[in-house]
């Protein structure tokens, strides 16, 4: 397992380098540059050109990429042109917010999705299974932001049970119990909006796995030996049916970290997805490039994590 992990990490380095080249090159092709959203149109052209020269924006893209990579290898990820702060400082708080949102969403996905998948698979073709399956079809066809808007309208504005924006209440002192409660309250609605769509795949994978596994010969043999139905499902059927979910766990976490853009925008939640959209709109490429690179690295790590978890869950699968 250790050799496999090290080998995969070594293979990942060229992928990350290629990704960084593509990201920087495509970013350089976008109209405008870092000064486009900052300079007043009335500023003389000579002054604008002087600033571009000082910032290295007139250099070819590959020269700018070389300087960017060398700086990152030294721990300098650049400075946000818009906020005039180090990129890591700009991303830091937003990253923490997105991590909390993703963790809450993942917990809800598995707390709700696994029981629904078990019920749907064990009693397939029943009225309850039809109801659960009908919801999954609806979830497949409905964009995440629709669920987000409905939850915001009903539980935020109409009933007033939860906050409608932000990540914490105004004037709350960090580190206090009130601060923690406020953070959780602001996480509930966006987390549920993401989970209500995210659990669809979990339910379908688990349901299909259970229906397929309970028809296999070793299940018939276990029942013939007098094993109780409860043990048949917990020790044999469920253990074998959970493999697809385990295999996609790493991808799921990566998707949650990088795919909450619409929800963060709807709820005004200050996360990385919203920061990425803001960075693109104001041509703050120093922040946008680092965010895209981080998303790409998360995808690579998610693939590795899925392989490791799958080999742990199923002892028959050992990746040497």
Tab-separated table of N, CA, C and O in Angstrom, residues 40-97:
chain	number	residue	atom	x	y	z
A	40	UNK	N	-8.827	53.327	-13.373
A	40	UNK	CA	-9.861	54.261	-13.820
A	40	UNK	C	-9.643	54.551	-15.305
A	40	UNK	O	-8.514	54.802	-15.741
A	41	UNK	N	-10.714	54.506	-16.113
A	41	UNK	CA	-10.560	54.761	-17.556
A	41	UNK	C	-9.949	56.115	-17.886
A	41	UNK	O	-9.418	56.313	-18.978
A	42	UNK	N	-10.017	57.055	-16.938
A	42	UNK	CA	-9.480	58.390	-17.192
A	42	UNK	C	-7.970	58.473	-16.959
A	42	UNK	O	-7.352	59.489	-17.263
A	43	UNK	N	-7.375	57.404	-16.421
A	43	UNK	CA	-5.930	57.408	-16.174
A	43	UNK	C	-5.198	57.413	-17.514
A	43	UNK	O	-5.570	56.679	-18.433
A	44	UNK	N	-4.160	58.214	-17.663
A	44	UNK	CA	-3.420	58.272	-18.934
A	44	UNK	C	-2.877	56.909	-19.336
A	44	UNK	O	-2.478	56.104	-18.489
A	45	UNK	N	-2.854	56.652	-20.635
A	45	UNK	CA	-2.386	55.364	-21.158
A	45	UNK	C	-0.927	55.130	-20.777
A	45	UNK	O	-0.522	53.999	-20.495
A	46	UNK	N	-0.110	56.216	-20.774
A	46	UNK	CA	1.300	56.062	-20.433
A	46	UNK	C	1.472	55.505	-19.032
A	46	UNK	O	2.331	54.646	-18.787
A	47	UNK	N	0.634	55.950	-18.087
A	47	UNK	CA	0.738	55.465	-16.722
A	47	UNK	C	0.310	53.995	-16.624
A	47	UNK	O	0.922	53.208	-15.903
A	48	UNK	N	-0.733	53.634	-17.377
A	48	UNK	CA	-1.189	52.238	-17.384
A	48	UNK	C	-0.102	51.321	-17.928
A	48	UNK	O	0.176	50.255	-17.369
A	49	UNK	N	0.533	51.734	-19.029
A	49	UNK	CA	1.590	50.923	-19.614
A	49	UNK	C	2.782	50.796	-18.670
A	49	UNK	O	3.430	49.736	-18.607
A	50	UNK	N	3.061	51.861	-17.941
A	50	UNK	CA	4.162	51.814	-16.982
A	50	UNK	C	3.864	50.819	-15.860
A	50	UNK	O	4.742	50.043	-15.438
A	51	UNK	N	2.625	50.793	-15.409
A	51	UNK	CA	2.231	49.834	-14.373
A	51	UNK	C	2.291	48.393	-14.889
A	51	UNK	O	2.728	47.484	-14.176
A	52	UNK	N	1.849	48.207	-16.145
A	52	UNK	CA	1.916	46.862	-16.727
A	52	UNK	C	3.367	46.383	-16.835
A	52	UNK	O	3.662	45.205	-16.614
A	53	UNK	N	4.239	47.291	-17.173
A	53	UNK	CA	5.647	46.923	-17.303
A	53	UNK	C	6.229	46.559	-15.935
A	53	UNK	O	6.985	45.585	-15.806
A	54	UNK	N	5.849	47.329	-14.911
A	54	UNK	CA	6.349	47.062	-13.568
A	54	UNK	C	5.852	45.724	-13.034
A	54	UNK	O	6.572	45.009	-12.335
A	55	UNK	N	4.633	45.370	-13.384
A	55	UNK	CA	4.029	44.126	-12.899
A	55	UNK	C	4.357	42.921	-13.781
A	55	UNK	O	3.970	41.793	-13.474
A	56	UNK	N	5.078	43.145	-14.873
A	56	UNK	CA	5.452	42.057	-15.760
A	56	UNK	C	4.332	41.567	-16.642
A	56	UNK	O	4.417	40.480	-17.223
A	57	UNK	N	3.277	42.365	-16.803
A	57	UNK	CA	2.129	41.940	-17.598
A	57	UNK	C	2.382	42.039	-19.096
A	57	UNK	O	1.599	41.497	-19.884
A	58	UNK	N	3.455	42.708	-19.496
A	58	UNK	CA	3.781	42.797	-20.916
A	58	UNK	C	4.683	41.653	-21.372
A	58	UNK	O	4.961	41.521	-22.570
A	59	UNK	N	5.152	40.852	-20.441
A	59	UNK	CA	6.004	39.717	-20.799
A	59	UNK	C	5.171	38.620	-21.463
A	59	UNK	O	3.965	38.513	-21.233
A	60	UNK	N	5.798	37.766	-22.298
A	60	UNK	CA	5.079	36.613	-22.858
A	60	UNK	C	4.542	35.726	-21.739
A	60	UNK	O	5.100	35.695	-20.638
A	61	UNK	N	3.481	34.973	-22.071
A	61	UNK	CA	2.832	34.173	-21.031
A	61	UNK	C	3.772	33.157	-20.411
A	61	UNK	O	3.690	32.898	-19.197
A	62	UNK	N	4.683	32.595	-21.186
A	62	UNK	CA	5.568	31.567	-20.634
A	62	UNK	C	6.591	32.173	-19.679
A	62	UNK	O	7.046	31.511	-18.732
A	63	UNK	N	6.965	33.437	-19.903
A	63	UNK	CA	7.853	34.114	-18.961
A	63	UNK	C	7.102	34.385	-17.653
A	63	UNK	O	7.634	34.169	-16.548
A	64	UNK	N	5.862	34.843	-17.787
A	64	UNK	CA	5.049	35.067	-16.593
A	64	UNK	C	4.815	33.760	-15.849
A	64	UNK	O	4.830	33.715	-14.607
A	65	UNK	N	4.602	32.652	-16.602
A	65	UNK	CA	4.388	31.349	-15.960
A	65	UNK	C	5.637	30.910	-15.201
A	65	UNK	O	5.552	30.404	-14.072
A	66	UNK	N	6.801	31.103	-15.816
A	66	UNK	CA	8.054	30.716	-15.158
A	66	UNK	C	8.221	31.466	-13.846
A	66	UNK	O	8.545	30.865	-12.805
A	67	UNK	N	7.983	32.779	-13.877
A	67	UNK	CA	8.113	33.573	-12.657
A	67	UNK	C	7.104	33.129	-11.606
A	67	UNK	O	7.415	33.080	-10.410
A	68	UNK	N	5.890	32.808	-12.071
A	68	UNK	CA	4.819	32.370	-11.165
A	68	UNK	C	5.178	31.052	-10.485
A	68	UNK	O	5.015	30.889	-9.270
A	69	UNK	N	5.693	30.090	-11.253
A	69	UNK	CA	6.048	28.783	-10.700
A	69	UNK	C	7.233	28.890	-9.746
A	69	UNK	O	7.239	28.284	-8.662
A	70	UNK	N	8.253	29.642	-10.116
A	70	UNK	CA	9.413	29.801	-9.234
A	70	UNK	C	9.005	30.439	-7.908
A	70	UNK	O	9.494	30.053	-6.843
A	71	UNK	N	8.108	31.398	-7.995
A	71	UNK	CA	7.657	32.057	-6.765
A	71	UNK	C	6.870	31.077	-5.883
A	71	UNK	O	7.047	31.058	-4.656
A	72	UNK	N	6.021	30.245	-6.483
A	72	UNK	CA	5.235	29.292	-5.697
A	72	UNK	C	6.121	28.245	-5.043
A	72	UNK	O	5.860	27.812	-3.919
A	73	UNK	N	7.193	27.812	-5.750
A	73	UNK	CA	8.114	26.851	-5.164
A	73	UNK	C	8.825	27.425	-3.939
A	73	UNK	O	9.291	26.674	-3.072
A	74	UNK	N	8.878	28.739	-3.868
A	74	UNK	CA	9.481	29.408	-2.716
A	74	UNK	C	8.438	29.793	-1.674
A	74	UNK	O	8.750	30.473	-0.695
A	75	UNK	N	7.192	29.354	-1.875
A	75	UNK	CA	6.131	29.631	-0.912
A	75	UNK	C	5.390	30.927	-1.154
A	75	UNK	O	4.534	31.314	-0.343
A	76	UNK	N	5.689	31.603	-2.252
A	76	UNK	CA	5.020	32.861	-2.586
A	76	UNK	C	4.005	32.593	-3.696
A	76	UNK	O	4.378	32.401	-4.854
A	77	UNK	N	2.726	32.582	-3.346
A	77	UNK	CA	1.676	32.317	-4.325
A	77	UNK	C	1.160	33.596	-4.987
A	77	UNK	O	0.144	33.580	-5.656
A	78	UNK	N	1.863	34.669	-4.777
A	78	UNK	CA	1.487	35.916	-5.419
A	78	UNK	C	0.643	36.805	-4.527
A	78	UNK	O	0.307	36.461	-3.394
A	79	UNK	N	0.287	37.943	-5.090
A	79	UNK	CA	-0.520	38.940	-4.377
A	79	UNK	C	-1.775	39.219	-5.161
A	79	UNK	O	-1.747	39.344	-6.393
A	80	UNK	N	-2.880	39.284	-4.461
A	80	UNK	CA	-4.139	39.632	-5.110
A	80	UNK	C	-4.069	41.069	-5.602
A	80	UNK	O	-3.846	41.995	-4.812
A	81	UNK	N	-4.248	41.254	-6.927
A	81	UNK	CA	-4.179	42.602	-7.486
A	81	UNK	C	-5.314	43.475	-6.971
A	81	UNK	O	-5.167	44.687	-6.832
A	82	UNK	N	-6.441	42.844	-6.670
A	82	UNK	CA	-7.613	43.620	-6.266
A	82	UNK	C	-7.567	43.986	-4.781
A	82	UNK	O	-7.808	45.121	-4.407
A	83	UNK	N	-7.224	43.001	-3.916
A	83	UNK	CA	-7.245	43.240	-2.477
A	83	UNK	C	-5.885	43.641	-1.923
A	83	UNK	O	-5.778	43.992	-0.746
A	84	UNK	N	-4.847	43.524	-2.764
A	84	UNK	CA	-3.496	43.872	-2.335
A	84	UNK	C	-3.093	43.109	-1.075
A	84	UNK	O	-2.525	43.661	-0.135
A	85	UNK	N	-3.417	41.799	-1.068
A	85	UNK	CA	-3.050	40.907	0.017
A	85	UNK	C	-2.444	39.641	-0.581
A	85	UNK	O	-2.716	39.310	-1.735
A	86	UNK	N	-1.621	38.929	0.183
A	86	UNK	CA	-1.121	37.644	-0.315
A	86	UNK	C	-2.276	36.718	-0.682
A	86	UNK	O	-3.297	36.678	0.009
A	87	UNK	N	-2.099	35.965	-1.753
A	87	UNK	CA	-3.164	35.082	-2.236
A	87	UNK	C	-3.591	34.087	-1.164
A	87	UNK	O	-4.779	33.813	-0.987
A	88	UNK	N	-2.624	33.532	-0.440
A	88	UNK	CA	-2.959	32.553	0.595
A	88	UNK	C	-3.822	33.163	1.690
A	88	UNK	O	-4.686	32.483	2.261
A	89	UNK	N	-3.597	34.447	2.012
A	89	UNK	CA	-4.437	35.109	3.014
A	89	UNK	C	-5.857	35.302	2.493
A	89	UNK	O	-6.830	35.169	3.240
A	90	UNK	N	-5.975	35.616	1.198
A	90	UNK	CA	-7.302	35.808	0.598
A	90	UNK	C	-8.076	34.487	0.565
A	90	UNK	O	-9.270	34.430	0.846
A	91	UNK	N	-7.354	33.403	0.225
A	91	UNK	CA	-8.006	32.098	0.084
A	91	UNK	C	-8.258	31.436	1.438
A	91	UNK	O	-9.209	30.678	1.598
A	92	UNK	N	-7.425	31.753	2.436
A	92	UNK	CA	-7.441	31.039	3.707
A	92	UNK	C	-8.806	30.911	4.347
A	92	UNK	O	-9.310	29.800	4.591
A	93	UNK	N	-9.449	32.048	4.659
A	93	UNK	CA	-10.759	32.019	5.320
A	93	UNK	C	-11.809	31.383	4.429
A	93	UNK	O	-12.676	30.630	4.909
A	94	UNK	N	-11.771	31.672	3.140
A	94	UNK	CA	-12.751	31.104	2.205
A	94	UNK	C	-12.601	29.577	2.142
A	94	UNK	O	-13.593	28.850	2.059
A	95	UNK	N	-11.353	29.106	2.156
A	95	UNK	CA	-11.123	27.668	2.096
A	95	UNK	C	-11.706	26.974	3.324
A	95	UNK	O	-12.337	25.918	3.226
A	96	UNK	N	-11.516	27.560	4.491
A	96	UNK	CA	-12.051	26.976	5.721
A	96	UNK	C	-13.569	26.900	5.673
A	96	UNK	O	-14.168	25.890	6.070
A	97	UNK	N	-14.204	27.940	5.165
A	97	UNK	CA	-15.664	27.933	5.047
A	97	UNK	C	-16.145	26.838	4.100
A	97	UNK	O	-17.126	26.132	4.380
